Coordinates of C-alpha atoms and ligand atoms in Angstrom, one line a residue:
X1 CA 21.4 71.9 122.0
X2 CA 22.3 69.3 124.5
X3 CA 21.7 65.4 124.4
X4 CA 20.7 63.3 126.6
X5 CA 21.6 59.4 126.8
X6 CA 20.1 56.3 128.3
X7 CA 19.7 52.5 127.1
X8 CA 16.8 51.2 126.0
X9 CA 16.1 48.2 123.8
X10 CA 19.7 46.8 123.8
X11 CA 20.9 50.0 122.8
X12 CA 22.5 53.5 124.5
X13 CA 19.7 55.9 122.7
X14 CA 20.3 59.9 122.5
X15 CA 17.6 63.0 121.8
X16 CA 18.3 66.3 122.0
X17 CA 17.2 67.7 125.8
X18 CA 15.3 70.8 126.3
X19 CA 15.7 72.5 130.1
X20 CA 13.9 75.9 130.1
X21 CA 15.9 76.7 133.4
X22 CA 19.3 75.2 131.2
X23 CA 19.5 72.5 133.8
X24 CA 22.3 69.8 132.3
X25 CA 20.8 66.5 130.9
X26 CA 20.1 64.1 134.1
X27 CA 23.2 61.6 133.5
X28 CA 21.5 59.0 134.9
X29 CA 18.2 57.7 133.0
X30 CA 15.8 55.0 134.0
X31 CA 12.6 53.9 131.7
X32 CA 9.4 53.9 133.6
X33 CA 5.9 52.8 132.9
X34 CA 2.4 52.4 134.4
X35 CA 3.8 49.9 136.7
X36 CA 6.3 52.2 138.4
X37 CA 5.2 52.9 142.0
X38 CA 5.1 56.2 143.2
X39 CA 7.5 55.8 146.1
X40 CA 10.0 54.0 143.9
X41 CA 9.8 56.8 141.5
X42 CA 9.6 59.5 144.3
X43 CA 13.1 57.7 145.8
X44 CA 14.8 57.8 142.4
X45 CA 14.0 61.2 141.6
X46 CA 15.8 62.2 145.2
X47 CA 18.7 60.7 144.3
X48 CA 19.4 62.4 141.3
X49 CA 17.8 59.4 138.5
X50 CA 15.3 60.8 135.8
X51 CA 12.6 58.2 134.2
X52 CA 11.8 58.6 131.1
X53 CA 8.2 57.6 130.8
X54 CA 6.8 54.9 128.6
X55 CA 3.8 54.1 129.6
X56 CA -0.2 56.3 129.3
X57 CA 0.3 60.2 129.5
X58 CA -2.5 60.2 131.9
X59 CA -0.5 58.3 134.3
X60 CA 2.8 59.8 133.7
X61 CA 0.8 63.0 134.9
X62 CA -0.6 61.1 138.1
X63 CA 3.0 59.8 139.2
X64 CA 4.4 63.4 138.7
X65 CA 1.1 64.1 141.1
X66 CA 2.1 62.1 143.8
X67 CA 5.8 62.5 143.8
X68 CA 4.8 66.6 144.4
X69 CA 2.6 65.4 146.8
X70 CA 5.5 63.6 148.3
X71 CA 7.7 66.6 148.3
X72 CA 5.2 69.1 149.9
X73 CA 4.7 66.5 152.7
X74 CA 8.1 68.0 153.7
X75 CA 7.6 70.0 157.2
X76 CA 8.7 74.0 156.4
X77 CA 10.5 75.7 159.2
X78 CA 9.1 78.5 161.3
X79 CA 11.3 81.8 159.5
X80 CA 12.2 84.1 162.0
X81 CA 12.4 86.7 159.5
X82 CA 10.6 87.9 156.1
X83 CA 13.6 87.8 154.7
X84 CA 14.4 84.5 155.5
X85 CA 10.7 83.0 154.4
X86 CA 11.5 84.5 151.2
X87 CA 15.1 83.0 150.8
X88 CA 13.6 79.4 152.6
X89 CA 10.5 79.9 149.7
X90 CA 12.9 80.1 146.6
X91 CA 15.2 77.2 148.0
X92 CA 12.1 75.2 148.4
X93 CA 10.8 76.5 144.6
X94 CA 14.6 75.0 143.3
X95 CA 14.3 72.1 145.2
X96 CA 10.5 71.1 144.5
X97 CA 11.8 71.6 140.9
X98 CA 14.9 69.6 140.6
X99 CA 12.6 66.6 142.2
X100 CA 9.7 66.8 140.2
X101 CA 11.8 67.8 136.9
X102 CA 12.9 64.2 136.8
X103 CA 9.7 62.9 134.7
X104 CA 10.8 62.6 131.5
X105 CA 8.9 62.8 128.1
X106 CA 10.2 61.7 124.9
X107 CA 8.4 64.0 121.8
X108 CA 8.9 63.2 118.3
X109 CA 8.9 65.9 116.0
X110 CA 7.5 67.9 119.0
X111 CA 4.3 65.5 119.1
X112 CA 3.8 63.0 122.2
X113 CA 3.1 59.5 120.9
X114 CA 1.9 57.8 124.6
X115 CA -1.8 56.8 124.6
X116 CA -4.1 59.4 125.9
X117 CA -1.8 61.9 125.2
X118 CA -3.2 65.5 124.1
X119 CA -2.0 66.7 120.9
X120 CA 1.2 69.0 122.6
X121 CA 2.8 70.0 119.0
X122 CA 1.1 73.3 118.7
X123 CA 1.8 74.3 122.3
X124 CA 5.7 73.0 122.0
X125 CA 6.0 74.8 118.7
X126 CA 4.7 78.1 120.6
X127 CA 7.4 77.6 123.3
X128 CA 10.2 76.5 121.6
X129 CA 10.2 78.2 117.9
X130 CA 10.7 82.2 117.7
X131 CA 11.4 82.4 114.2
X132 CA 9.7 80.0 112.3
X133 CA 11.5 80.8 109.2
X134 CA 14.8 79.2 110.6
X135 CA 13.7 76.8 113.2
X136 CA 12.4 73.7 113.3
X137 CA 11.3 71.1 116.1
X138 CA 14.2 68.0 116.8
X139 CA 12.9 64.4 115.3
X140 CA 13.7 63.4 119.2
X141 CA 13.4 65.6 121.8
X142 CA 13.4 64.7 125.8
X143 CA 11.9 67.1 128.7
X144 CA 10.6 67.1 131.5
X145 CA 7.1 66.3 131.9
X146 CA 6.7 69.5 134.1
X147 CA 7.7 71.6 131.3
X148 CA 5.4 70.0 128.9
X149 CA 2.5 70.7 131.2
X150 CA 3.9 74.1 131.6
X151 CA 4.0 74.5 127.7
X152 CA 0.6 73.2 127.4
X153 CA -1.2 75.7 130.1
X154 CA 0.7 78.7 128.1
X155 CA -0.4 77.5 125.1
X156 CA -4.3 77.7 126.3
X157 CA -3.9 81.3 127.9
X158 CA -1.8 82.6 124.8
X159 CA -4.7 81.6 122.6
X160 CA -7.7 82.6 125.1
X161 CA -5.5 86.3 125.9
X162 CA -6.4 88.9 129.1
X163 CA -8.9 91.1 128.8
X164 CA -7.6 94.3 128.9
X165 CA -10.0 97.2 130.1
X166 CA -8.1 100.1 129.4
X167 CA -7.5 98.5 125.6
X168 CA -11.2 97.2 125.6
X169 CA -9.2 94.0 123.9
X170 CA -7.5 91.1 124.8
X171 CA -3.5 90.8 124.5
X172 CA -2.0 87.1 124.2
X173 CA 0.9 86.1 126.0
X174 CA 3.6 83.8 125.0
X175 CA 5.5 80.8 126.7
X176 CA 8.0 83.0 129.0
X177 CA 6.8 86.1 128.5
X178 CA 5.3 88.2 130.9
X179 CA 1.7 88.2 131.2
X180 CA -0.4 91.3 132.4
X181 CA -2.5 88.9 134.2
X182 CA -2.2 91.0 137.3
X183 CA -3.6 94.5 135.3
X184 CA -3.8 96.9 138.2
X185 CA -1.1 98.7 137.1
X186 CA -2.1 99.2 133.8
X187 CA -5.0 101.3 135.3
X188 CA -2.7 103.4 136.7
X189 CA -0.8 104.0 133.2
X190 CA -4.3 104.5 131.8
X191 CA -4.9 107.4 134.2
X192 CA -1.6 109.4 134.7
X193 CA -1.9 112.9 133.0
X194 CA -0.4 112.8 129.8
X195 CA 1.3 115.9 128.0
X196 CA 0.5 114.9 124.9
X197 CA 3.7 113.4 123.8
X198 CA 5.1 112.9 119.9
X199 CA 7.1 110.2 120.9
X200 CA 6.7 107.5 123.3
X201 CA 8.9 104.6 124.4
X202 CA 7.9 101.5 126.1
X203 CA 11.3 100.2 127.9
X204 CA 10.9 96.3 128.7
X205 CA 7.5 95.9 126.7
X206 CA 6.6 92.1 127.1
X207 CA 3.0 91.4 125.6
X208 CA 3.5 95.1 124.3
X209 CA 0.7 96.0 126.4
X210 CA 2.1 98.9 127.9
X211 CA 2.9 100.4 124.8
X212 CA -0.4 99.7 123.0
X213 CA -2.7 101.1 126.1
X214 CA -0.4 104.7 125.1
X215 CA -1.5 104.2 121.7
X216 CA -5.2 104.2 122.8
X217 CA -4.7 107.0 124.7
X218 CA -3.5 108.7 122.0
X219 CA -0.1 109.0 121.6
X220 CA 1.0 108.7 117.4
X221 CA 4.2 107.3 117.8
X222 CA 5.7 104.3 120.3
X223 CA 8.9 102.7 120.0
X224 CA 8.9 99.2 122.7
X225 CA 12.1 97.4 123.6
X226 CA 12.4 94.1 125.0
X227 CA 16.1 91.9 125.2
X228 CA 14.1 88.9 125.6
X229 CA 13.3 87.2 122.0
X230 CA 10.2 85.8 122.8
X231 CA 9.3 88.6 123.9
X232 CA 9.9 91.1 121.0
X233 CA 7.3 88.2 119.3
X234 CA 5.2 88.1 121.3
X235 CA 4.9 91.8 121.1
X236 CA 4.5 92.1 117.8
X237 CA 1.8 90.0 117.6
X238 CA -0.2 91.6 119.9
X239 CA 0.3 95.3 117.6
X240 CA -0.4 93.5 114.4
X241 CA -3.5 91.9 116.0
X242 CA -4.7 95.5 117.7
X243 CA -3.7 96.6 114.5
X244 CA -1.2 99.3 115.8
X245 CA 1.4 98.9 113.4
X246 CA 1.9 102.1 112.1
X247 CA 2.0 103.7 115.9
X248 CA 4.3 101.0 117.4
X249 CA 7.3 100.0 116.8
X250 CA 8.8 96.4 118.4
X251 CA 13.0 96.7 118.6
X252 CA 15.4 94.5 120.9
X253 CA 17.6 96.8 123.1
X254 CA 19.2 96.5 126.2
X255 CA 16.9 99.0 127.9
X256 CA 16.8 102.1 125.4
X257 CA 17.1 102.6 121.5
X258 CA 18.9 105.2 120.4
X259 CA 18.1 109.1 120.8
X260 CA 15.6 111.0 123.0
X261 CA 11.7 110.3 124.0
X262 CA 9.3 112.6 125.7
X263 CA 7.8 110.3 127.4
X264 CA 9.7 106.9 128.9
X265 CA 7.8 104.4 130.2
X266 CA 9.0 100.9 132.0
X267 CA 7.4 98.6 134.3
X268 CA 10.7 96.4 135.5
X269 CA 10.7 92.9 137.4
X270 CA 9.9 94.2 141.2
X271 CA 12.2 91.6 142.8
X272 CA 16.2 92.4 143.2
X273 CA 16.9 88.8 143.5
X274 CA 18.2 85.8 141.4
X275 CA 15.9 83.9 138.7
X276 CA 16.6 80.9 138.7
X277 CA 15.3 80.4 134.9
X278 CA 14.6 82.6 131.9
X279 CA 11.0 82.9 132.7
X280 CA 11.5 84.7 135.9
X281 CA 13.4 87.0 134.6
X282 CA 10.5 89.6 134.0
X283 CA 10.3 89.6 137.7
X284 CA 13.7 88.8 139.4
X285 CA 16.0 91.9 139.1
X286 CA 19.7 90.9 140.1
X287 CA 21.5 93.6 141.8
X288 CA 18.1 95.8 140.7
X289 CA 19.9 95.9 137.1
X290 CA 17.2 96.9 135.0
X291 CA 15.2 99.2 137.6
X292 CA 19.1 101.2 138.0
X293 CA 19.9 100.9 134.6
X294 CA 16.5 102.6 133.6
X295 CA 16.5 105.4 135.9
X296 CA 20.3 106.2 135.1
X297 CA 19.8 106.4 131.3
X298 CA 17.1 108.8 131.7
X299 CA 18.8 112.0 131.6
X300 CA 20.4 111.1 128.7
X301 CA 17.3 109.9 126.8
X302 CA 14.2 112.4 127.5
X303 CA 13.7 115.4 125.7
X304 CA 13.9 118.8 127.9
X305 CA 10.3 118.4 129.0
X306 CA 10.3 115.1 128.4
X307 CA 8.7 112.6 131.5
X308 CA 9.4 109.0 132.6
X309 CA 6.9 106.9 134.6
X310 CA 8.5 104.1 136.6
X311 CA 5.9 101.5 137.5
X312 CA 7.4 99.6 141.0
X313 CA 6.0 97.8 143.7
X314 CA 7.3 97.9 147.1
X315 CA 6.9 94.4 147.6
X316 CA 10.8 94.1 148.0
X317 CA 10.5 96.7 150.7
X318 CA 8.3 94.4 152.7
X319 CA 10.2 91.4 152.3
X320 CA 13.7 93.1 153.1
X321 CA 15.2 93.1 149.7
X322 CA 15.6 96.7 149.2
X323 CA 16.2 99.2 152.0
X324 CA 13.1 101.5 152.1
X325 CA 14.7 104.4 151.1
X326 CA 16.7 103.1 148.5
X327 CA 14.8 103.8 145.5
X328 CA 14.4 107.5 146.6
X329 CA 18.6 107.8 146.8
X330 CA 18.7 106.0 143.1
X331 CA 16.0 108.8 141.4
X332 CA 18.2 111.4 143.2
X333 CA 21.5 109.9 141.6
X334 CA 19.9 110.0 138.7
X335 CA 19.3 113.6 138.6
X336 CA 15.3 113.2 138.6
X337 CA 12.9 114.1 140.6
X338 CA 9.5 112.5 141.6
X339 CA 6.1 115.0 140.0
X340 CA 3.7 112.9 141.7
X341 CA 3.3 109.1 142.8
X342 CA 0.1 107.4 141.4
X343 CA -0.3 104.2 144.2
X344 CA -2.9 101.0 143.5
X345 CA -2.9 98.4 145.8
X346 CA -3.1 94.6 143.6
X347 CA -6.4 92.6 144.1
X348 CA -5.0 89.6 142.8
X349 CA -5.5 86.3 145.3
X350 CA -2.2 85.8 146.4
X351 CA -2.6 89.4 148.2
X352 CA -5.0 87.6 150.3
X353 CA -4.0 83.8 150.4
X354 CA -2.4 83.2 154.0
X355 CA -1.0 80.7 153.6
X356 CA 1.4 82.0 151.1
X357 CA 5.0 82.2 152.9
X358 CA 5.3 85.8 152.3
X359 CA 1.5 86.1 153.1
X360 CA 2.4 89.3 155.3
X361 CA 4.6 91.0 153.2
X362 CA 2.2 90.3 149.9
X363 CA -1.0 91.7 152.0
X364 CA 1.0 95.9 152.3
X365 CA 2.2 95.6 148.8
X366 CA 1.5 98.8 146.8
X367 CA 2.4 99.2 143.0
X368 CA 3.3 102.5 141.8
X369 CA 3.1 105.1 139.1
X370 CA 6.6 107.7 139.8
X371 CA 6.2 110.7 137.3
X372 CA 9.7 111.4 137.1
X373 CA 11.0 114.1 135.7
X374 CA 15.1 115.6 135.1
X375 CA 15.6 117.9 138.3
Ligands
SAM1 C1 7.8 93.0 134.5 S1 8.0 92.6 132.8 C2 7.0 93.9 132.2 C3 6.4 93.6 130.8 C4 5.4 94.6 130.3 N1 6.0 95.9 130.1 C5 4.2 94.7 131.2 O1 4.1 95.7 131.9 O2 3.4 93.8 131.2 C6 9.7 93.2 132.5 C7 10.1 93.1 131.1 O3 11.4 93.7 130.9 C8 12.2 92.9 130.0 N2 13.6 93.2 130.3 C9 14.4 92.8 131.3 N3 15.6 93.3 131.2 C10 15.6 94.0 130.1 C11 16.6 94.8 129.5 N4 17.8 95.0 130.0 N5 16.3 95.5 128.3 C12 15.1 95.4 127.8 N6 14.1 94.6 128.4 C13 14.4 94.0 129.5 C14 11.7 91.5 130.3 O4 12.0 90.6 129.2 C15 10.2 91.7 130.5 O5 9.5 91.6 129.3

C-alpha cells in the first residue's frame, strides 16, 4: 500500500492511502476544518492540493457538497455527435472526480473519530477486507471522503440486498461488485428454453445471481467464474445464504474453467471502452475483451449439443462504440450461430431521464438473450 505525507502538529505525519481508482497519494496536503470556506477549498482542490479534514463529519460532507456544486456549475458543450457526448461525459466523470476526490479523511483502525461521524468500520471492513483471515484494517488510513461515502452507501445496499423475482430472494452485493439492480435481464435468463442441462457454467458471475436463478430453474450442477476477488466473495456468500452449495460452485478464472459445459452462460460489461477504476470494470469492456474472449472460447468449451446464452445490450450500438454489425461478424468467427434472440427493453430511470448526456442513445437501448449454438 502507498503512504501519504503531510505536516501537522510540528511534524511531517504518514498513513497508509487507499485510492479505489489507484490514483497516487495527492503530494500536496493541506489540514482543513469547519472554518474552511467553500471557495477556498473549491480553489485548492483545482490546483491539485487535498485537505485533510479535521473538523465535524457533517460538515466535511457539506464542503464536499458545495465544491460539486461548484464543479457542475461548469457550462457542458453542445456534442455534435453521440459519440462525442459519451467521450465529453466520461472526461467530465474523471474530472468531477479528481476535484471532489481531494477531501480527505483520516480513519483509525478503519473507524472515523470526527464528531458526528457514523460508525464507517463495518462498511470500510466490507470494502477493503476479502479475506478476513489474512487481512487486517491499517492503524492510519487516509481516503478520500468520496470513497468513504461510497463505502458507506454499499454497505447499506449489501446488507438490505435486491429482490430478485425469478429467485423469490434477495442477493447482496458487495463494494465493487456488480449489482443486478437493473434485473430485466435476469427475466430473460429466467425464460429462455432450457434443455435440461447436467452442467451449467456461469462465465463472469458477480453477485452469483446468474448462476443461482439456473439453479432454481433446475439445473443440478453450476460452476461460476469471476477474475475479480471481491467478486468470487461476494458470490459465495450469496450461494451459502440461498443455500446452494451443493449445486454451485464459485472458482476464479479468466473467463472459463477447465473442460466442457452444456450450457455457457455470461452476461459481460456492455461498454467497449476504458474504466477508469476497478469498479467499472463490470461494465467497461476494453477492446470488447471479455465479450470476444467469451464467444471465441466457446467451441472449445461446450459439449456437442451444448448451448451458450450471451446476454448484451446494444447500448454501444447507439452510442457509436461498436459498429452495428460487429457482434454478428464476431459470433460468425467464432463458428456459432444465433438459435433465437430473446430482446427486453430496461425500465430502469435513466432510460427515461433526459437530461442524461446520452439520454437518446439510453431511450433505444435493448438487452438481449443470443442462444448460441456451434454452427
Ligand atoms: C456485467 S458484470 C455481470 C455480473 C453477473 N453475471 C450479473 O449478471 O449480474 C460482468 C462480470 O464479469 C466479470 N469479469 C470481467 N472480466 C472477466 C474475466 N476475464 N474473467 C472472468 N470474469 C470477468 C466482472 O468482474 C463482473 O463480475
Amino acid at each position: 500500500m502507498n503512504l501519504i505525507n503531510w505536516y501537522e502538529q510540528k511534524k511531517t505525519q504518514a498513513a497508509d492511502w487507499q485510492s479505489e481508482a489507484g490514483n497516487p497519494p495527492p503530494k500536496a496536503v493541506v489540514i482543513a476544518d469547519d472554518t474552511t470556506k467553500a471557495d477556498e477549498a473549491y480553489r485548492l482542490a483545482c490546483e491539485g492540493t487535498a485537505l485533510l479534514y479535521r473538523g465535524d463529519f457533517q460538515n466535511a460532507k457539506q464542503l464536499l457538497q458545495a465544491i460539486t456544486r461548484r464543479v457542475d456549475r461548469k457550462p457542458v458543450k453542445p456534442a455534435a455527435t453521440m459519440l462525442e457526448a459519451f467521450h465529453q461525459h466520461r472526461a467530465r466523470q474523471i474530472g468531477r472526480a479528481n476535484i471532489t476526490n481531494k477531501v480527505l479523511i483520516e480513519l483509525k483502525h478503519g473507524g472515523c473519530d470526527l464528531p458526528r461521524a457514523p460508525d464507517v468500520k463495518a462498511a470500510v471492513q466490507g470494502a477493503l477486507i476479502v479475506d478476513e483471515k489474512t487481512d487486517k484494517l491499517p492503524a492510519r488510513l487516509v481516503l478520500s471522503l468520496r470513497e468513504l461515502l461510497g463505502m458507506v452507501g454499499a454497505h447499506e445496499w449489501r446488507k438490505k440486498g435486491v429482490q430478485i423475482h425469478a429467485l423469490n430472494a434477495s442477493i447482496h452485493a458487495y463494494y465493487g461488485v456488480y449489482s443486478p439492480v437493473r434485473g430485466e435481464y435476469l427475466d430473460l435468463i429466467d425464460q429462455a428454453p432450457l434443455n435440461s442441462p447436467q452442467v451449467a457454467w456461469d462465465i463472469g458471475t458477480g453477485t452469483g445471481v446468474i448462476a443461482a436463478i439456473l439453479v432454481a430453474r433446475g439445473v443440478k450442477q453450476v460452476l461460476a467464474t469471476d477474475n475479480n476477488p471481491r467478486a468470487l466473495a461476494c458470490a459465495a456468500e450469496n450461494v451459502q445464504r440461498l443455500n446452494m452449495q451443493t449445486n454451485i460452485q464459485v472458482l476464479p478464472a479468466d473467463l472459463f474453467p477447465e473442460g466442457q459445459a452444456d450450457l455457457i452462460v455470461c452476461n459481460p460489461p456492455w461498454l467497449p471502452a476504458k474504466a477508469n477504476a476497478p469498479i467499472e470494470h463490470a461494465v467497461y469492456d476494453p477492446d470488447s475483451r471479455m465479450l470476444k474472449g467469451f464467444l471465441s472460447g466457446l467451441k472449445t468449451h461446450l459439449t456437442a449439443d451444448g448451448e451458450a446464452w450471451l446476454v448484451m445490450s446494444d447500448l454501444a450500438e447507439h452510442i457509436g462504440l461498436r459498429q452495428p454489425e460487429a457482434l454478428a461478424e464476431w459470433i460468425n468467427e467464432a463458428g456459432l450461430q444465433v438459435v433465437e434472440k430473446l430482446d427486453i427493453a430496461p425500465k430502469h430511470a435513466k432510460a427515461s431521464d433526459q437530461s442524461d448526456p446520452l439520454y437518446e442513445a439510453r431511450a433505444k437501448e435493448i438487452t438481449s438473450l443470443y442462444r448460441l449454438k456451434c454452427a
